[in-house]
């Protein structure tokens, strides 16, 4: 045994390894897991083994879920949903608080299990993984308690499918399901194939805490199981995984068209400006490798001002040398194992290829263990934006370091990426930092901080990192519209059908009109008000044209009213503050999506077009809109009104022609940020599948009486929130 | 002092070493919170680190009612900081604190009480704690303490020079104090609780080192806020940066605010992580404390006996 005297010589920390006896006992009791459906484990048939990635040891055997298993889970979730939603808000809030308490009671068991299952250091399994899971449940409980007051008459999306990524599995699951349960929905969860055990344990713990059977169902399996869930008749799908898996999920879910949130890969930039606290930025890089750098938000591309590149690199190199990589159950391990041997092999190959191209790799002084899915944290110097690694999702503790000369160049380099998860900005200059935050194309921007999450603030995604909201509001279904049949009347002024070649030109014009997004809300409101007034002046003439074409002339008055409201909304708010940590400003900045492609319904040809176009541009988007073939004159008229009201060229471009065919061109255009289609269900399904490559949100409201539709719901589709974290403290 | 490396030769005043350095307070707070959460110590390791803390303590009395007898009592505790049965239980033969720290008029008494022990006497000086005395008197006070036998001088800086960013006045003052200290090692107390910002702490630390301070020390123990971990992190990073520029190894002394065994571990973890093992020796790390030793002794007795300890069984300082 080592003596105090000997330790006084070395001043080592000594061993500090957790022995998760409770976890081992639980695994031994279950041995072979079935799915958790309708409150009980099913018998396990086809099985796959689950390994501890740090040792390769087999932890358990779990079932490989088939389409039948998914159907059974879905049936259980449907059966339980009405009863769950019928509970008073307070009862659901209490149930969520009970779940949070149960998680806290079983904290050491769950953290130990998460660490064995994922290879994440035990400290991170406790905090943030478990801590944020508890926080998500508690926050959702609060939202449940306020539901009737905040959202009277709103029903939830009934059944939500949840596919989880392996990193931080407790937070991942709780963040996805807590708002759903709060709203009154039920869920079917497919955990990551590499790390399914925490999801099974949570399902069991939830039931122990008194959650009714069928509210949370868990089906384990592999990528095929996840796709079976994505293709099921869901109301909503929250899918986390790789970008390629996300594309497959987009295709699989296209026929049923559930409301979709994707959380996919990332390659997040870290921008270090010359006036930054360099030591803080160095710690930020290390802290950003939370959960082994497997989160999409992990800092992967360090962009450092040339003026401080040398001292920053020296400090980071020194810090890197001290990192401890090893046994995730040991308290002193900074970095544990990756989630699987396959991921470790993949990452090691990427690093080796980049070194072979001439990059210099810097690593900690102590080597990682020889067995297990370990990859030493690596800093790669001497890469360029063109180096393939810089365009590849890394999913591990690896970063490249490149320099920039000016803030403009920093933004350019950061935004030159197909991903859009998160970024961190290091500068003590608030004027600079907030400007950079506004210009980055990522859903999260941490200023002088990194890897902070909170249930009260959305962690969104853009570009190939995904799209779609995940909070409480997203768990509520839209109000049922007053649906109208898709009329197929021929109109006058049938325009000659242009070819699909006209779409790229319109998109290009829209891109050039980017100044519209930079205008103040007040400035946009003035233009929209002018549109309303111009429309109003021409109301008699427009009504006559509609009447002659067999449409309701009352559409004109409704369109004027809509324009006035759109003007008011443009000026009504630009986001809000979220209540997160102490000494923290968390801004939820409402931003436009970019260029929205719009295809409008046949009925109400003027109102139906304006009801989509006006809220879209009110939010700062530019649109390329295809009017219904029935009355293309609506577009001609609107275009004239827009021009005389002073709407800048390119902000709204109308392309008349075969609607569904042109919509497909918009679906496949990478510069079109979102697609709105109001037409037939068959075409809607096809368009959703068509966007799998360009990964854009697709909104397909059914043809409806837009005079009865809430314009705020349309505006919500036209905006995305950027979450900007700004810790403060003198 | 058990110093084995050369003293700080100082450097000409050069504001470019510190003027543009930014210190982000929330980030510093996050770093220290993370540090102490990520590195834990149990059993023998915790005991050893607590013993090491004792080796680094400047056992201090700086009270208006200090008497020679009271100082003698403190010195007796410095010679024998742990009861014999605890020391035996830990398998150790000899242990003393790093130094004893007193007011200048008590130096003589302390030197007599510590004769033959090898424990150095440190004296505060320069109009401690406010430092608002005419400079010649402050320098004379240093010389007095040195003549009385102090081997280490803990000087206080003029906070106004920092608040007014008058770096040359600060530099000249500290350089004069270093000269007055002669062979005695000089610790510069920055009184960080009165400097207003972490950036000012960094700047003051850098000027003190350029002016020749052998140690930089957080506090007098008399400010409203004394040693904190974020302040300590900032000062340690300053001495690391000074070392990188000059090669000089500067010591660090947190003072006031370290009261529990847990505090002693947290500060040592900070030193180990930011600077390495060498900064866990009394040559480069001291803890200015009065009541800390009592808590450490209780913890160590518990480690040795397995019982929760009572301070009534331990010798008073």
Coordinates of C-alpha atoms in Angstrom, one line a residue, chain A residues 28-383:
Chain A
X28 CA -27.3 -9.2 -14.3
X29 CA -31.0 -9.3 -13.3
X30 CA -32.1 -8.4 -16.9
X31 CA -29.3 -10.0 -18.8
X32 CA -31.3 -10.1 -22.0
X33 CA -33.6 -7.1 -22.6
X34 CA -36.8 -7.0 -24.5
X35 CA -38.5 -3.8 -25.7
X36 CA -40.3 -1.7 -23.2
X37 CA -43.9 -1.5 -24.5
X38 CA -47.1 -0.6 -22.7
X39 CA -45.4 -0.5 -19.3
X40 CA -43.5 -3.9 -19.4
X41 CA -40.6 -5.5 -21.0
X42 CA -41.5 -7.8 -23.9
X43 CA -39.8 -11.2 -24.5
X44 CA -36.6 -10.7 -26.3
X45 CA -36.2 -12.5 -29.6
X46 CA -33.7 -11.4 -32.2
X47 CA -30.8 -9.9 -30.1
X48 CA -27.7 -7.8 -30.5
X49 CA -25.0 -7.3 -27.9
X50 CA -24.2 -4.0 -26.2
X51 CA -20.6 -3.4 -25.3
X52 CA -18.8 -1.1 -22.9
X53 CA -16.8 1.0 -25.4
X54 CA -14.1 1.6 -22.9
X55 CA -13.3 -2.1 -22.5
X56 CA -15.1 -4.0 -25.2
X57 CA -16.8 -6.1 -22.5
X58 CA -20.4 -7.2 -23.3
X59 CA -22.8 -5.4 -21.0
X60 CA -26.1 -6.9 -22.1
X61 CA -28.1 -8.3 -24.9
X62 CA -30.9 -6.2 -26.3
X63 CA -33.7 -6.9 -28.9
X64 CA -33.4 -5.9 -32.5
X65 CA -36.7 -4.1 -33.1
X66 CA -38.7 -5.0 -36.2
X67 CA -41.4 -3.1 -38.0
X68 CA -43.9 -5.2 -36.0
X69 CA -42.3 -4.1 -32.7
X70 CA -42.5 -0.5 -33.8
X71 CA -46.2 -1.1 -34.7
X72 CA -46.8 -2.6 -31.3
X73 CA -45.1 0.3 -29.5
X74 CA -47.0 2.8 -31.7
X75 CA -50.3 1.1 -30.8
X76 CA -49.5 1.3 -27.1
X77 CA -48.6 5.0 -27.4
X78 CA -51.9 5.7 -29.3
X79 CA -53.9 3.8 -26.8
X80 CA -52.4 5.7 -23.9
X81 CA -52.5 9.1 -25.5
X82 CA -56.1 10.2 -25.0
X83 CA -56.1 9.3 -21.3
X84 CA -52.8 11.0 -20.7
X85 CA -53.9 14.2 -22.5
X86 CA -57.2 14.2 -20.6
X87 CA -55.4 14.5 -17.3
X88 CA -55.6 18.0 -15.8
X89 CA -52.5 20.1 -16.5
X90 CA -51.6 20.0 -12.8
X91 CA -51.6 16.2 -12.8
X92 CA -49.2 16.0 -15.7
X93 CA -47.0 18.6 -14.1
X94 CA -46.9 16.6 -10.9
X95 CA -46.1 13.4 -12.9
X96 CA -43.2 15.2 -14.5
X97 CA -41.9 16.4 -11.2
X98 CA -42.2 12.9 -9.9
X99 CA -40.1 11.7 -12.8
X100 CA -37.5 14.3 -12.1
X101 CA -37.4 13.2 -8.4
X102 CA -37.0 9.6 -9.4
X103 CA -34.1 10.5 -11.7
X104 CA -32.4 12.3 -8.8
X105 CA -33.0 9.4 -6.5
X106 CA -31.4 7.0 -9.0
X107 CA -28.7 9.5 -9.9
X108 CA -25.7 7.3 -9.2
X109 CA -27.2 4.3 -10.9
X110 CA -28.1 6.3 -14.0
X111 CA -24.8 8.1 -14.3
X112 CA -22.9 4.8 -13.8
X113 CA -25.0 3.1 -16.5
X114 CA -24.6 6.0 -18.9
X115 CA -20.9 5.9 -18.5
X116 CA -20.7 2.1 -19.0
X117 CA -23.0 2.4 -22.0
X118 CA -21.4 5.4 -23.8
X119 CA -17.8 5.7 -22.5
X120 CA -18.4 9.3 -21.3
X121 CA -16.5 10.3 -18.1
X122 CA -18.6 9.7 -15.0
X123 CA -18.4 13.3 -14.0
X124 CA -20.1 14.3 -17.3
X125 CA -22.7 11.6 -16.9
X126 CA -23.6 13.2 -13.6
X127 CA -23.4 16.8 -14.9
X128 CA -24.5 17.8 -17.5
X129 CA -26.0 14.6 -18.7
X130 CA -28.2 13.6 -15.7
X131 CA -28.4 17.2 -14.3
X132 CA -29.8 18.5 -17.6
X133 CA -32.2 15.6 -17.9
X134 CA -33.6 16.5 -14.5
X135 CA -33.8 20.1 -15.5
X136 CA -35.6 19.3 -18.7
X137 CA -38.3 17.4 -16.7
X138 CA -38.7 20.1 -14.2
X139 CA -38.9 22.8 -16.8
X140 CA -41.4 20.8 -18.8
X141 CA -43.5 20.4 -15.6
X142 CA -43.7 24.1 -15.3
X143 CA -44.9 24.4 -18.9
X144 CA -47.5 21.7 -18.3
X145 CA -48.8 23.6 -15.3
X146 CA -49.2 26.7 -17.5
X147 CA -50.5 25.0 -20.6
X148 CA -54.2 25.8 -20.3
X149 CA -53.4 29.4 -19.6
X150 CA -50.7 29.9 -22.2
X151 CA -52.3 27.8 -25.0
X152 CA -56.0 27.5 -24.5
X153 CA -57.6 25.0 -26.8
X154 CA -54.4 23.7 -28.2
X155 CA -54.1 19.9 -28.5
X156 CA -50.7 18.1 -28.5
X157 CA -49.2 16.2 -31.4
X158 CA -50.6 12.8 -30.3
X159 CA -47.7 10.4 -30.8
X160 CA -44.1 11.5 -31.2
X161 CA -41.3 9.2 -32.4
X162 CA -37.9 9.9 -30.9
X163 CA -34.7 8.6 -32.3
X164 CA -31.7 9.3 -30.1
X165 CA -28.0 9.9 -30.8
X166 CA -25.5 8.2 -28.4
X167 CA -23.9 11.2 -26.8
X168 CA -25.3 12.4 -23.4
X169 CA -28.2 9.9 -23.7
X170 CA -30.0 11.0 -20.5
X171 CA -30.2 14.6 -21.6
X172 CA -31.0 13.6 -25.1
X173 CA -34.0 11.5 -24.1
X174 CA -35.4 13.8 -21.4
X175 CA -35.0 17.0 -23.6
X176 CA -36.9 15.3 -26.4
X177 CA -39.7 13.7 -24.4
X178 CA -40.3 16.0 -21.5
X179 CA -42.1 18.8 -23.5
X180 CA -44.1 16.1 -25.4
X181 CA -45.3 14.6 -22.1
X182 CA -46.0 18.1 -20.7
X183 CA -48.2 18.9 -23.7
X184 CA -50.1 15.6 -23.4
X185 CA -48.5 13.5 -26.1
X186 CA -47.0 10.1 -25.9
X187 CA -43.8 8.7 -27.3
X188 CA -42.0 5.8 -28.9
X189 CA -38.3 6.0 -28.4
X190 CA -35.6 4.3 -30.4
X191 CA -32.3 4.8 -28.6
X192 CA -28.9 4.8 -30.3
X193 CA -27.9 1.2 -31.3
X194 CA -24.5 1.7 -29.5
X195 CA -26.0 3.0 -26.3
X196 CA -29.6 1.7 -25.6
X197 CA -29.4 0.8 -21.9
X198 CA -30.1 4.2 -20.3
X199 CA -33.3 4.5 -22.4
X200 CA -34.4 1.1 -21.2
X201 CA -33.6 2.0 -17.6
X202 CA -35.4 5.3 -17.9
X203 CA -38.5 3.6 -19.3
X204 CA -38.5 1.3 -16.3
X205 CA -37.8 4.2 -13.8
X206 CA -40.6 6.3 -15.3
X207 CA -43.0 3.4 -14.8
X208 CA -41.8 3.0 -11.2
X209 CA -42.5 6.7 -10.7
X210 CA -46.1 6.1 -11.7
X211 CA -46.2 7.2 -15.3
X212 CA -49.2 5.4 -17.0
X213 CA -48.3 2.4 -19.2
X214 CA -47.8 3.3 -22.9
X215 CA -46.9 6.9 -22.4
X216 CA -43.2 6.2 -22.9
X217 CA -42.4 3.1 -25.0
X218 CA -38.8 2.1 -25.9
X219 CA -37.8 -0.1 -28.9
X220 CA -34.2 -1.0 -29.2
X221 CA -32.5 -2.0 -32.4
X222 CA -30.3 -0.7 -35.1
X223 CA -30.5 1.8 -38.0
X224 CA -33.3 -0.2 -39.6
X225 CA -35.4 0.0 -36.4
X226 CA -34.9 3.8 -36.4
X227 CA -36.0 4.0 -40.0
X228 CA -39.1 1.8 -39.3
X229 CA -40.1 4.3 -36.7
X230 CA -39.4 7.2 -39.0
X231 CA -41.7 5.6 -41.6
X232 CA -44.5 4.9 -39.1
X233 CA -47.7 6.8 -38.9
X234 CA -46.5 9.4 -36.4
X235 CA -47.7 12.9 -35.7
X236 CA -44.3 14.1 -35.0
X237 CA -40.7 12.8 -35.3
X238 CA -37.6 14.0 -33.5
X239 CA -34.6 12.4 -35.1
X240 CA -31.0 12.7 -33.9
X241 CA -28.1 11.0 -35.6
X242 CA -25.7 11.4 -38.5
X243 CA -26.6 13.6 -41.4
X244 CA -26.8 10.6 -43.7
X245 CA -29.2 8.9 -41.2
X246 CA -31.2 12.1 -41.1
X247 CA -31.6 12.1 -44.9
X248 CA -32.8 8.5 -44.8
X249 CA -35.3 9.5 -42.0
X250 CA -36.5 12.4 -44.2
X251 CA -37.2 10.0 -47.0
X252 CA -38.8 7.4 -44.8
X253 CA -41.0 9.9 -43.1
X254 CA -42.1 11.6 -46.3
X255 CA -45.3 9.6 -46.9
X256 CA -46.9 10.3 -43.5
X257 CA -45.2 13.7 -43.2
X258 CA -45.0 14.0 -39.4
X259 CA -43.8 17.4 -38.0
X260 CA -40.1 16.9 -38.2
X261 CA -37.1 18.0 -36.1
X262 CA -33.7 16.8 -37.2
X263 CA -30.6 17.0 -35.0
X264 CA -27.7 15.8 -37.1
X265 CA -23.9 16.2 -37.5
X266 CA -21.9 19.4 -36.9
X267 CA -18.5 20.8 -37.4
X268 CA -18.6 23.8 -35.1
X269 CA -16.3 26.8 -35.4
X270 CA -14.6 28.5 -32.5
X271 CA -13.6 32.1 -33.3
X272 CA -10.9 33.7 -31.2
X273 CA -10.4 37.4 -31.7
X274 CA -7.2 39.3 -30.6
X275 CA -8.9 40.9 -27.6
X276 CA -10.1 37.6 -26.2
X277 CA -9.1 36.2 -22.8
X278 CA -6.9 33.5 -24.4
X279 CA -6.8 31.3 -21.4
X280 CA -10.6 31.3 -21.3
X281 CA -10.7 30.4 -24.9
X282 CA -8.3 27.5 -24.4
X283 CA -10.5 26.2 -21.6
X284 CA -13.5 26.7 -23.9
X285 CA -11.9 24.4 -26.5
X286 CA -11.4 21.7 -23.8
X287 CA -14.8 22.2 -22.3
X288 CA -16.3 22.0 -25.8
X289 CA -15.1 18.4 -26.0
X290 CA -17.8 17.5 -23.6
X291 CA -18.8 13.8 -24.0
X292 CA -15.7 13.2 -26.0
X293 CA -16.5 15.9 -28.6
X294 CA -19.3 13.7 -30.0
X295 CA -22.0 16.4 -29.8
X296 CA -22.6 18.4 -33.1
X297 CA -21.8 21.5 -31.1
X298 CA -18.2 20.3 -30.3
X299 CA -15.6 22.9 -31.4
X300 CA -13.9 21.3 -34.4
X301 CA -12.6 24.3 -36.4
X302 CA -10.6 26.7 -34.4
X303 CA -10.3 30.1 -36.2
X304 CA -7.8 32.3 -34.5
X305 CA -6.8 35.9 -35.3
X306 CA -3.3 35.9 -36.8
X307 CA -2.3 38.5 -34.1
X308 CA -2.7 36.0 -31.3
X309 CA -2.4 32.7 -33.2
X310 CA 1.1 32.1 -31.8
X311 CA 0.3 32.6 -28.1
X312 CA -3.0 30.9 -28.4
X313 CA -1.5 27.8 -30.0
X314 CA 1.2 27.7 -27.4
X315 CA -1.3 27.8 -24.6
X316 CA -3.6 25.3 -26.1
X317 CA -0.7 22.9 -26.8
X318 CA 0.4 23.2 -23.1
X319 CA -3.2 22.6 -22.0
X320 CA -3.7 19.6 -24.3
X321 CA -0.5 18.0 -22.9
X322 CA -2.1 17.8 -19.5
X323 CA -5.4 16.2 -20.5
X324 CA -6.0 12.8 -19.1
X325 CA -7.6 10.3 -21.4
X326 CA -8.7 7.0 -19.9
X327 CA -11.1 4.9 -17.9
X328 CA -14.4 6.8 -17.9
X329 CA -15.2 5.5 -14.5
X330 CA -12.1 7.2 -13.1
X331 CA -12.8 10.6 -11.6
X332 CA -9.6 12.0 -13.0
X333 CA -10.4 11.2 -16.7
X334 CA -11.0 14.3 -18.7
X335 CA -11.8 12.4 -21.9
X336 CA -13.3 8.9 -21.9
X337 CA -14.0 6.5 -24.8
X338 CA -15.9 7.2 -27.9
X339 CA -19.2 5.4 -28.2
X340 CA -18.0 2.5 -30.3
X341 CA -14.9 0.9 -31.7
X342 CA -16.2 1.7 -35.2
X343 CA -16.4 5.5 -34.4
X344 CA -12.9 5.4 -32.9
X345 CA -11.5 3.6 -36.0
X346 CA -13.3 6.1 -38.3
X347 CA -11.9 9.1 -36.4
X348 CA -8.4 7.7 -36.2
X349 CA -8.4 7.1 -39.9
X350 CA -9.5 10.7 -40.6
X351 CA -6.7 12.0 -38.4
X352 CA -4.1 9.7 -40.0
X353 CA -5.2 10.8 -43.5
X354 CA -4.9 14.5 -42.5
X355 CA -1.5 13.9 -41.0
X356 CA -0.5 12.1 -44.2
X357 CA -1.4 15.3 -46.1
X358 CA 1.1 17.2 -44.0
X359 CA -0.8 18.4 -41.0
X360 CA 1.0 18.4 -37.6
X361 CA -0.9 16.6 -34.9
X362 CA -0.5 17.6 -31.2
X363 CA -1.7 15.2 -28.5
X364 CA -1.6 14.9 -24.6
X365 CA 1.6 13.7 -23.0
X366 CA 0.0 10.5 -21.6
X367 CA -1.3 8.1 -24.2
X368 CA -4.8 6.7 -24.1
X369 CA -5.4 3.1 -23.0
X370 CA -4.5 0.5 -25.7
X371 CA -7.8 -1.3 -25.7
X372 CA -11.2 0.3 -25.9
X373 CA -12.6 3.0 -28.2
X374 CA -10.2 5.7 -27.2
X375 CA -8.9 8.5 -29.4
X376 CA -6.5 10.9 -27.9
X377 CA -7.6 14.5 -28.2
X378 CA -5.8 15.9 -31.2
X379 CA -5.1 19.4 -32.4
X380 CA -4.2 19.5 -36.1
X381 CA -2.1 22.4 -37.3
X382 CA -1.4 23.3 -40.9
X383 CA -4.8 22.5 -42.4

